[in-house]
PDB file of C-alpha atoms and ligand atoms in Angstrom:
ATOM      1  CA  UNK A  70     -68.263  19.134 -13.052  1.00 73.00           C
ATOM      2  CA  UNK A  71     -70.876  21.294 -14.660  1.00 79.00           C
ATOM      3  CA  UNK A  72     -71.199  20.591 -18.566  1.00 86.00           C
ATOM      4  CA  UNK A  73     -73.939  22.956 -18.985  1.00 89.00           C
ATOM      5  CA  UNK A  74     -72.751  25.193 -21.611  1.00 92.00           C
ATOM      6  CA  UNK A  75     -72.272  28.990 -20.742  1.00 95.00           C
ATOM      7  CA  UNK A  76     -74.626  31.596 -22.555  1.00 96.00           C
ATOM      8  CA  UNK A  77     -72.448  34.143 -23.595  1.00 98.00           C
ATOM      9  CA  UNK A  78     -73.870  37.935 -23.789  1.00 98.00           C
ATOM     10  CA  UNK A  79     -72.082  40.661 -25.874  1.00 98.00           C
ATOM     11  CA  UNK A  80     -73.321  44.177 -24.389  1.00 97.00           C
ATOM     12  CA  UNK A  81     -72.962  47.649 -25.703  1.00 97.00           C
ATOM     13  CA  UNK A  82     -70.552  49.414 -23.202  1.00 94.00           C
ATOM     14  CA  UNK A  83     -72.139  52.552 -21.531  1.00 92.00           C
ATOM     15  CA  UNK A  84     -75.630  53.373 -21.184  1.00 92.00           C
ATOM     16  CA  UNK A  85     -77.014  50.674 -23.260  1.00 95.00           C
ATOM     17  CA  UNK A  86     -75.257  47.943 -21.218  1.00 94.00           C
ATOM     18  CA  UNK A  87     -76.871  49.437 -17.838  1.00 93.00           C
ATOM     19  CA  UNK A  88     -80.262  49.665 -19.385  1.00 95.00           C
ATOM     20  CA  UNK A  89     -79.860  45.955 -20.798  1.00 96.00           C
ATOM     21  CA  UNK A  90     -78.557  44.592 -17.285  1.00 94.00           C
ATOM     22  CA  UNK A  91     -81.759  46.251 -15.806  1.00 94.00           C
ATOM     23  CA  UNK A  92     -84.102  44.532 -18.094  1.00 94.00           C
ATOM     24  CA  UNK A  93     -82.267  41.120 -17.726  1.00 95.00           C
ATOM     25  CA  UNK A  94     -82.377  41.482 -14.063  1.00 93.00           C
ATOM     26  CA  UNK A  95     -86.346  41.877 -14.285  1.00 91.00           C
ATOM     27  CA  UNK A  96     -86.310  38.622 -15.990  1.00 89.00           C
ATOM     28  CA  UNK A  97     -84.239  36.927 -13.553  1.00 89.00           C
ATOM     29  CA  UNK A  98     -80.754  37.259 -15.371  1.00 90.00           C
ATOM     30  CA  UNK A  99     -78.087  38.627 -13.136  1.00 87.00           C
ATOM     31  CA  UNK A 100     -74.334  39.205 -12.503  1.00 84.00           C
ATOM     32  CA  UNK A 101     -73.093  40.406  -9.556  1.00 83.00           C
ATOM     33  CA  UNK A 102     -69.295  40.801 -11.003  1.00 84.00           C
ATOM     34  CA  UNK A 103     -70.452  43.232 -13.840  1.00 86.00           C
ATOM     35  CA  UNK A 104     -71.932  45.930 -11.488  1.00 83.00           C
ATOM     36  CA  UNK A 105     -68.515  46.450  -9.799  1.00 83.00           C
ATOM     37  CA  UNK A 106     -67.411  49.924 -11.187  1.00 82.00           C
ATOM     38  CA  UNK A 107     -63.832  49.697 -10.254  1.00 87.00           C
ATOM     39  CA  UNK A 108     -63.192  46.081 -11.807  1.00 87.00           C
ATOM     40  CA  UNK A 109     -61.049  46.049 -14.898  1.00 88.00           C
ATOM     41  CA  UNK A 110     -62.095  42.424 -15.666  1.00 89.00           C
ATOM     42  CA  UNK A 111     -63.463  41.974 -19.281  1.00 90.00           C
ATOM     43  CA  UNK A 112     -65.708  38.881 -19.198  1.00 93.00           C
ATOM     44  CA  UNK A 113     -68.167  38.488 -16.378  1.00 94.00           C
ATOM     45  CA  UNK A 114     -69.413  35.247 -15.124  1.00 94.00           C
ATOM     46  CA  UNK A 115     -72.446  34.017 -13.298  1.00 93.00           C
ATOM     47  CA  UNK A 116     -71.475  30.426 -12.423  1.00 93.00           C
ATOM     48  CA  UNK A 117     -75.079  29.360 -11.172  1.00 92.00           C
ATOM     49  CA  UNK A 118     -76.804  30.420 -13.933  1.00 92.00           C
ATOM     50  CA  UNK A 119     -74.088  29.397 -16.513  1.00 94.00           C
ATOM     51  CA  UNK A 120     -74.007  32.920 -17.945  1.00 95.00           C
ATOM     52  CA  UNK A 121     -71.005  34.996 -19.358  1.00 96.00           C
ATOM     53  CA  UNK A 122     -71.257  38.625 -20.139  1.00 96.00           C
ATOM     54  CA  UNK A 123     -68.695  41.031 -21.585  1.00 96.00           C
ATOM     55  CA  UNK A 124     -68.806  44.646 -22.866  1.00 96.00           C
ATOM     56  CA  UNK A 125     -67.610  45.655 -26.223  1.00 97.00           C
ATOM     57  CA  UNK A 126     -68.015  48.659 -28.528  1.00 97.00           C
ATOM     58  CA  UNK A 127     -71.388  48.959 -30.506  1.00 97.00           C
ATOM     59  CA  UNK A 128     -70.235  48.165 -33.828  1.00 97.00           C
ATOM     60  CA  UNK A 129     -68.400  44.887 -32.787  1.00 98.00           C
ATOM     61  CA  UNK A 130     -71.279  43.403 -30.983  1.00 98.00           C
ATOM     62  CA  UNK A 131     -72.652  41.974 -34.226  1.00 98.00           C
ATOM     63  CA  UNK A 132     -69.159  40.651 -35.242  1.00 98.00           C
ATOM     64  CA  UNK A 133     -68.690  38.550 -31.900  1.00 98.00           C
ATOM     65  CA  UNK A 134     -72.412  37.162 -32.440  1.00 98.00           C
ATOM     66  CA  UNK A 135     -71.978  36.626 -35.875  1.00 98.00           C
ATOM     67  CA  UNK A 136     -68.727  34.645 -35.240  1.00 98.00           C
ATOM     68  CA  UNK A 137     -70.322  33.018 -32.343  1.00 98.00           C
ATOM     69  CA  UNK A 138     -67.969  34.324 -29.919  1.00 98.00           C
ATOM     70  CA  UNK A 139     -71.164  35.480 -28.212  1.00 98.00           C
ATOM     71  CA  UNK A 140     -74.579  33.845 -28.692  1.00 98.00           C
ATOM     72  CA  UNK A 141     -76.665  36.811 -27.739  1.00 98.00           C
ATOM     73  CA  UNK A 142     -75.645  40.621 -28.217  1.00 98.00           C
ATOM     74  CA  UNK A 143     -77.408  43.811 -27.476  1.00 98.00           C
ATOM     75  CA  UNK A 144     -76.708  46.680 -29.763  1.00 98.00           C
ATOM     76  CA  UNK A 145     -78.478  49.899 -31.666  1.00 98.00           C
ATOM     77  CA  UNK A 146     -80.540  49.034 -34.726  1.00 98.00           C
ATOM     78  CA  UNK A 147     -78.498  51.761 -36.390  1.00 98.00           C
ATOM     79  CA  UNK A 148     -75.071  49.416 -35.947  1.00 98.00           C
ATOM     80  CA  UNK A 149     -77.347  46.441 -37.206  1.00 98.00           C
ATOM     81  CA  UNK A 150     -78.112  48.166 -40.284  1.00 98.00           C
ATOM     82  CA  UNK A 151     -74.578  49.810 -40.941  1.00 98.00           C
ATOM     83  CA  UNK A 152     -72.588  46.401 -40.107  1.00 98.00           C
ATOM     84  CA  UNK A 153     -75.093  44.057 -42.354  1.00 98.00           C
ATOM     85  CA  UNK A 154     -74.167  40.858 -40.063  1.00 98.00           C
ATOM     86  CA  UNK A 155     -75.714  37.424 -40.257  1.00 98.00           C
ATOM     87  CA  UNK A 156     -77.620  37.441 -36.823  1.00 98.00           C
ATOM     88  CA  UNK A 157     -81.115  36.849 -36.073  1.00 98.00           C
ATOM     89  CA  UNK A 158     -82.703  40.260 -34.723  1.00 98.00           C
ATOM     90  CA  UNK A 159     -85.074  38.725 -32.188  1.00 98.00           C
ATOM     91  CA  UNK A 160     -86.534  41.436 -29.850  1.00 98.00           C
ATOM     92  CA  UNK A 161     -86.678  45.290 -29.825  1.00 98.00           C
ATOM     93  CA  UNK A 162     -85.945  46.302 -26.345  1.00 97.00           C
ATOM     94  CA  UNK A 163     -87.653  49.866 -26.944  1.00 96.00           C
ATOM     95  CA  UNK A 164     -85.230  51.706 -25.074  1.00 96.00           C
ATOM     96  CA  UNK A 165     -82.311  53.832 -26.892  1.00 96.00           C
ATOM     97  CA  UNK A 166     -84.837  54.956 -28.980  1.00 97.00           C
ATOM     98  CA  UNK A 167     -84.039  57.647 -31.626  1.00 98.00           C
ATOM     99  CA  UNK A 168     -84.347  58.170 -35.382  1.00 98.00           C
ATOM    100  CA  UNK A 169     -81.977  58.342 -38.342  1.00 98.00           C
ATOM    101  CA  UNK A 170     -82.252  61.296 -40.281  1.00 98.00           C
ATOM    102  CA  UNK A 171     -81.105  63.399 -43.017  1.00 98.00           C
ATOM    103  CA  UNK A 172     -80.013  66.696 -41.395  1.00 98.00           C
ATOM    104  CA  UNK A 173     -78.647  69.932 -42.443  1.00 98.00           C
ATOM    105  CA  UNK A 174     -79.180  73.876 -42.625  1.00 97.00           C
ATOM    106  CA  UNK A 175     -82.873  74.877 -43.617  1.00 97.00           C
ATOM    107  CA  UNK A 176     -81.271  76.183 -46.971  1.00 96.00           C
ATOM    108  CA  UNK A 177     -80.232  72.772 -47.958  1.00 97.00           C
ATOM    109  CA  UNK A 178     -83.668  71.228 -48.369  1.00 97.00           C
ATOM    110  CA  UNK A 179     -83.999  72.097 -51.943  1.00 96.00           C
ATOM    111  CA  UNK A 180     -80.812  69.817 -52.914  1.00 96.00           C
ATOM    112  CA  UNK A 181     -82.918  66.740 -51.491  1.00 97.00           C
ATOM    113  CA  UNK A 182     -86.012  67.567 -54.204  1.00 95.00           C
ATOM    114  CA  UNK A 183     -83.843  67.139 -57.327  1.00 89.00           C
ATOM    115  CA  UNK A 184     -81.755  64.515 -58.380  1.00 88.00           C
ATOM    116  CA  UNK A 185     -78.508  66.398 -58.209  1.00 92.00           C
ATOM    117  CA  UNK A 186     -75.083  65.093 -56.843  1.00 96.00           C
ATOM    118  CA  UNK A 187     -74.791  65.990 -53.329  1.00 98.00           C
ATOM    119  CA  UNK A 188     -72.259  65.314 -50.662  1.00 98.00           C
ATOM    120  CA  UNK A 189     -73.459  63.726 -47.550  1.00 98.00           C
ATOM    121  CA  UNK A 190     -71.147  63.133 -44.714  1.00 98.00           C
ATOM    122  CA  UNK A 191     -71.960  60.085 -42.039  1.00 98.00           C
ATOM    123  CA  UNK A 192     -70.697  57.894 -39.566  1.00 98.00           C
ATOM    124  CA  UNK A 193     -73.201  55.608 -41.384  1.00 98.00           C
ATOM    125  CA  UNK A 194     -72.138  55.332 -45.020  1.00 98.00           C
ATOM    126  CA  UNK A 195     -73.962  52.206 -45.703  1.00 98.00           C
ATOM    127  CA  UNK A 196     -77.336  53.748 -44.313  1.00 98.00           C
ATOM    128  CA  UNK A 197     -76.875  56.603 -46.304  1.00 98.00           C
ATOM    129  CA  UNK A 198     -76.216  55.078 -49.511  1.00 98.00           C
ATOM    130  CA  UNK A 199     -79.033  52.425 -48.962  1.00 98.00           C
ATOM    131  CA  UNK A 200     -81.260  55.542 -48.482  1.00 98.00           C
ATOM    132  CA  UNK A 201     -80.052  58.056 -51.098  1.00 98.00           C
ATOM    133  CA  UNK A 202     -79.497  55.450 -54.182  1.00 97.00           C
ATOM    134  CA  UNK A 203     -82.523  52.959 -53.095  1.00 96.00           C
ATOM    135  CA  UNK A 204     -84.988  55.161 -51.821  1.00 96.00           C
ATOM    136  CA  UNK A 205     -84.657  58.630 -53.331  1.00 96.00           C
ATOM    137  CA  UNK A 206     -82.433  57.638 -56.386  1.00 95.00           C
ATOM    138  CA  UNK A 207     -80.136  60.260 -56.054  1.00 96.00           C
ATOM    139  CA  UNK A 208     -76.486  60.052 -56.326  1.00 94.00           C
ATOM    140  CA  UNK A 209     -74.151  60.947 -53.510  1.00 97.00           C
ATOM    141  CA  UNK A 210     -70.708  61.456 -52.803  1.00 98.00           C
ATOM    142  CA  UNK A 211     -70.494  59.775 -49.354  1.00 98.00           C
ATOM    143  CA  UNK A 212     -67.911  61.489 -46.887  1.00 98.00           C
ATOM    144  CA  UNK A 213     -67.172  58.935 -43.780  1.00 98.00           C
ATOM    145  CA  UNK A 214     -66.647  60.735 -40.444  1.00 98.00           C
ATOM    146  CA  UNK A 215     -66.175  59.013 -37.143  1.00 97.00           C
ATOM    147  CA  UNK A 216     -68.186  61.668 -34.700  1.00 96.00           C
ATOM    148  CA  UNK A 217     -69.424  65.029 -34.266  1.00 97.00           C
ATOM    149  CA  UNK A 218     -71.069  64.604 -37.719  1.00 98.00           C
ATOM    150  CA  UNK A 219     -72.993  67.942 -37.571  1.00 98.00           C
ATOM    151  CA  UNK A 220     -69.696  69.729 -38.400  1.00 98.00           C
ATOM    152  CA  UNK A 221     -69.587  68.116 -41.773  1.00 97.00           C
ATOM    153  CA  UNK A 222     -72.804  70.730 -42.847  1.00 96.00           C
ATOM    154  CA  UNK A 223     -71.686  73.496 -40.667  1.00 96.00           C
ATOM    155  CA  UNK A 224     -68.203  74.134 -42.124  1.00 97.00           C
ATOM    156  CA  UNK A 225     -69.027  73.358 -45.759  1.00 96.00           C
ATOM    157  CA  UNK A 226     -67.735  69.758 -45.904  1.00 98.00           C
ATOM    158  CA  UNK A 227     -70.950  68.303 -47.080  1.00 98.00           C
ATOM    159  CA  UNK A 228     -74.483  69.704 -48.255  1.00 98.00           C
ATOM    160  CA  UNK A 229     -76.084  67.484 -45.518  1.00 98.00           C
ATOM    161  CA  UNK A 230     -75.449  64.833 -42.933  1.00 98.00           C
ATOM    162  CA  UNK A 231     -77.012  61.502 -41.909  1.00 98.00           C
ATOM    163  CA  UNK A 232     -76.953  61.075 -38.327  1.00 98.00           C
ATOM    164  CA  UNK A 233     -78.776  59.885 -35.207  1.00 98.00           C
ATOM    165  CA  UNK A 234     -81.199  62.585 -33.858  1.00 98.00           C
ATOM    166  CA  UNK A 235     -82.308  61.651 -30.036  1.00 97.00           C
ATOM    167  CA  UNK A 236     -83.483  64.882 -28.427  1.00 97.00           C
ATOM    168  CA  UNK A 237     -82.537  67.205 -31.447  1.00 98.00           C
ATOM    169  CA  UNK A 238     -80.676  69.635 -28.927  1.00 98.00           C
ATOM    170  CA  UNK A 239     -77.614  69.012 -30.885  1.00 98.00           C
ATOM    171  CA  UNK A 240     -79.061  70.013 -34.101  1.00 98.00           C
ATOM    172  CA  UNK A 241     -81.035  72.902 -32.550  1.00 98.00           C
ATOM    173  CA  UNK A 242     -77.616  74.608 -30.919  1.00 97.00           C
ATOM    174  CA  UNK A 243     -76.116  74.291 -34.168  1.00 97.00           C
ATOM    175  CA  UNK A 244     -78.614  75.800 -36.495  1.00 97.00           C
ATOM    176  CA  UNK A 245     -79.301  72.356 -38.175  1.00 98.00           C
ATOM    177  CA  UNK A 246     -82.472  70.726 -38.440  1.00 98.00           C
ATOM    178  CA  UNK A 247     -84.159  67.573 -39.789  1.00 98.00           C
ATOM    179  CA  UNK A 248     -84.661  67.568 -43.230  1.00 98.00           C
ATOM    180  CA  UNK A 249     -85.785  63.936 -43.995  1.00 98.00           C
ATOM    181  CA  UNK A 250     -86.472  60.771 -41.460  1.00 98.00           C
ATOM    182  CA  UNK A 251     -84.960  57.591 -42.622  1.00 98.00           C
ATOM    183  CA  UNK A 252     -85.905  55.111 -39.877  1.00 98.00           C
ATOM    184  CA  UNK A 253     -86.752  55.032 -36.173  1.00 98.00           C
ATOM    185  CA  UNK A 254     -83.952  53.168 -34.335  1.00 98.00           C
ATOM    186  CA  UNK A 255     -83.644  51.384 -30.816  1.00 98.00           C
ATOM    187  CA  UNK A 256     -81.924  48.938 -28.955  1.00 98.00           C
ATOM    188  CA  UNK A 257     -82.125  45.200 -30.261  1.00 98.00           C
ATOM    189  CA  UNK A 258     -81.289  41.660 -29.028  1.00 98.00           C
ATOM    190  CA  UNK A 259     -79.572  39.772 -31.771  1.00 98.00           C
ATOM    191  CA  UNK A 260     -78.698  35.777 -31.458  1.00 98.00           C
ATOM    192  CA  UNK A 261     -76.142  33.861 -33.049  1.00 98.00           C
ATOM    193  CA  UNK A 262     -77.975  31.550 -35.729  1.00 98.00           C
ATOM    194  CA  UNK A 263     -76.416  28.197 -34.658  1.00 98.00           C
ATOM    195  CA  UNK A 264     -76.696  28.878 -31.061  1.00 98.00           C
ATOM    196  CA  UNK A 265     -80.462  29.440 -32.043  1.00 97.00           C
ATOM    197  CA  UNK A 266     -80.668  25.978 -32.586  1.00 97.00           C
ATOM    198  CA  UNK A 267     -78.322  24.377 -30.137  1.00 96.00           C
ATOM    199  CA  UNK A 268     -79.574  26.524 -27.221  1.00 95.00           C
ATOM    200  CA  UNK A 269     -82.808  26.794 -28.538  1.00 96.00           C
ATOM    201  CA  UNK A 270     -84.985  26.218 -25.465  1.00 96.00           C
ATOM    202  CA  UNK A 271     -83.275  28.339 -23.302  1.00 95.00           C
ATOM    203  CA  UNK A 272     -82.706  31.094 -25.432  1.00 97.00           C
ATOM    204  CA  UNK A 273     -86.453  31.076 -26.265  1.00 97.00           C
ATOM    205  CA  UNK A 274     -87.168  31.324 -22.796  1.00 95.00           C
ATOM    206  CA  UNK A 275     -85.013  34.138 -22.217  1.00 95.00           C
ATOM    207  CA  UNK A 276     -86.947  36.054 -25.055  1.00 96.00           C
ATOM    208  CA  UNK A 277     -90.125  35.198 -23.782  1.00 96.00           C
ATOM    209  CA  UNK A 278     -89.075  36.456 -20.139  1.00 95.00           C
ATOM    210  CA  UNK A 279     -87.972  39.617 -21.917  1.00 96.00           C
ATOM    211  CA  UNK A 280     -90.900  40.300 -23.878  1.00 95.00           C
ATOM    212  CA  UNK A 281     -92.949  39.722 -20.514  1.00 94.00           C
ATOM    213  CA  UNK A 282     -91.087  42.517 -18.750  1.00 92.00           C
ATOM    214  CA  UNK A 283     -91.455  44.879 -21.999  1.00 92.00           C
ATOM    215  CA  UNK A 284     -95.065  44.346 -21.900  1.00 90.00           C
ATOM    216  CA  UNK A 285     -95.347  45.264 -18.310  1.00 85.00           C
ATOM    217  CA  UNK A 286     -93.676  48.320 -18.940  1.00 73.00           C
ATOM    218  CA  UNK A 287     -95.531  49.437 -21.799  1.00 65.00           C
TER     219      UNK A 287
HETATM  220  C1  PRP B 236     -75.248  61.308 -31.454  1.00 76.33           C
HETATM  221  C2  PRP B 236     -75.340  61.924 -32.706  1.00 76.33           C
HETATM  222  C3  PRP B 236     -75.815  63.278 -32.568  1.00 76.33           C
HETATM  223  C4  PRP B 236     -76.341  63.350 -30.913  1.00 76.33           C
HETATM  224  C5  PRP B 236     -77.501  63.459 -31.349  1.00 76.33           C
HETATM  225  O1  PRP B 236     -73.570  61.750 -30.950  1.00 76.33           O
HETATM  226  O2  PRP B 236     -74.480  61.516 -33.513  1.00 76.33           O
HETATM  227  O3  PRP B 236     -74.454  64.030 -32.782  1.00 76.33           O
HETATM  228  O4  PRP B 236     -75.707  62.269 -30.481  1.00 76.33           O
HETATM  229  O5  PRP B 236     -78.400  63.651 -29.822  1.00 76.33           O
HETATM  230  P1  PRP B 236     -79.402  64.655 -29.296  1.00 76.33           P
HETATM  231  O6  PRP B 236     -80.332  64.519 -30.781  1.00 76.33           O
HETATM  232  O7  PRP B 236     -79.850  64.409 -28.273  1.00 76.33           O
HETATM  233  O8  PRP B 236     -78.388  66.057 -29.582  1.00 76.33           O
HETATM  234  P2  PRP B 236     -72.957  61.323 -29.937  1.00 76.33           P
HETATM  235  O9  PRP B 236     -73.052  62.046 -28.576  1.00 76.33           O
HETATM  236  O10 PRP B 236     -72.800  59.611 -29.804  1.00 76.33           O
HETATM  237  O11 PRP B 236     -71.431  61.448 -30.271  1.00 76.33           O
HETATM  238  P3  PRP B 236     -70.517  61.548 -31.933  1.00 76.33           P
HETATM  239  O12 PRP B 236     -71.156  62.785 -31.950  1.00 76.33           O
HETATM  240  O13 PRP B 236     -69.173  61.661 -31.436  1.00 76.33           O
HETATM  241  O14 PRP B 236     -71.107  60.375 -32.533  1.00 76.33           O
END
């Protein structure tokens, strides 16, 4: 019987998972099962390398990692900032690069210059509050939305929005613009603090290999 413990990865469903698997493959970490598009399985195993992988919604990834249900996770920095989980952020994977911004109609720019109370719609209330309260010292009324946040500014729900901007085309096509940049974002690798001690050698070796692959690319 193999007594080597599994190293469990929680990946973010969708494009981020594909990019993560590509990078892991460069570092010699593979999982045949997960590449099968037809499968309905939720957990994928590489017995030989004693690895397990599962796919989760982005905001759930740091939850799995904090509780130790996964040793390692990959998700966006936006999610890590918003969720504020107790995990180690060990690597910037560089892909999924975009920006967290305050956006709105050009005529809303004035409202960011004074300390007047404004309405801000966002999927990221924690990031929005942190920025406005601690950096700008401006009081806001935050309205939580779950998607298509741009609508908030367009239909008069809010004065501005706080949202992710990647290419900027959603803003452009809807008559909105970036008013202020909050921070850059990209995919990050996170590790459970206890796993980092217990499986220290294995995890550090993995981080080293991934770093080498990333350096080759950039
Ligand atoms: C994200 C984000 C913006 C858009 C930005 O939304 O919230 O709406 O992408 O990308 P762009 O700058 O390249 O246009 P997503 O597509 O994830 O869906 P959502 O609006 O439902 O959150």
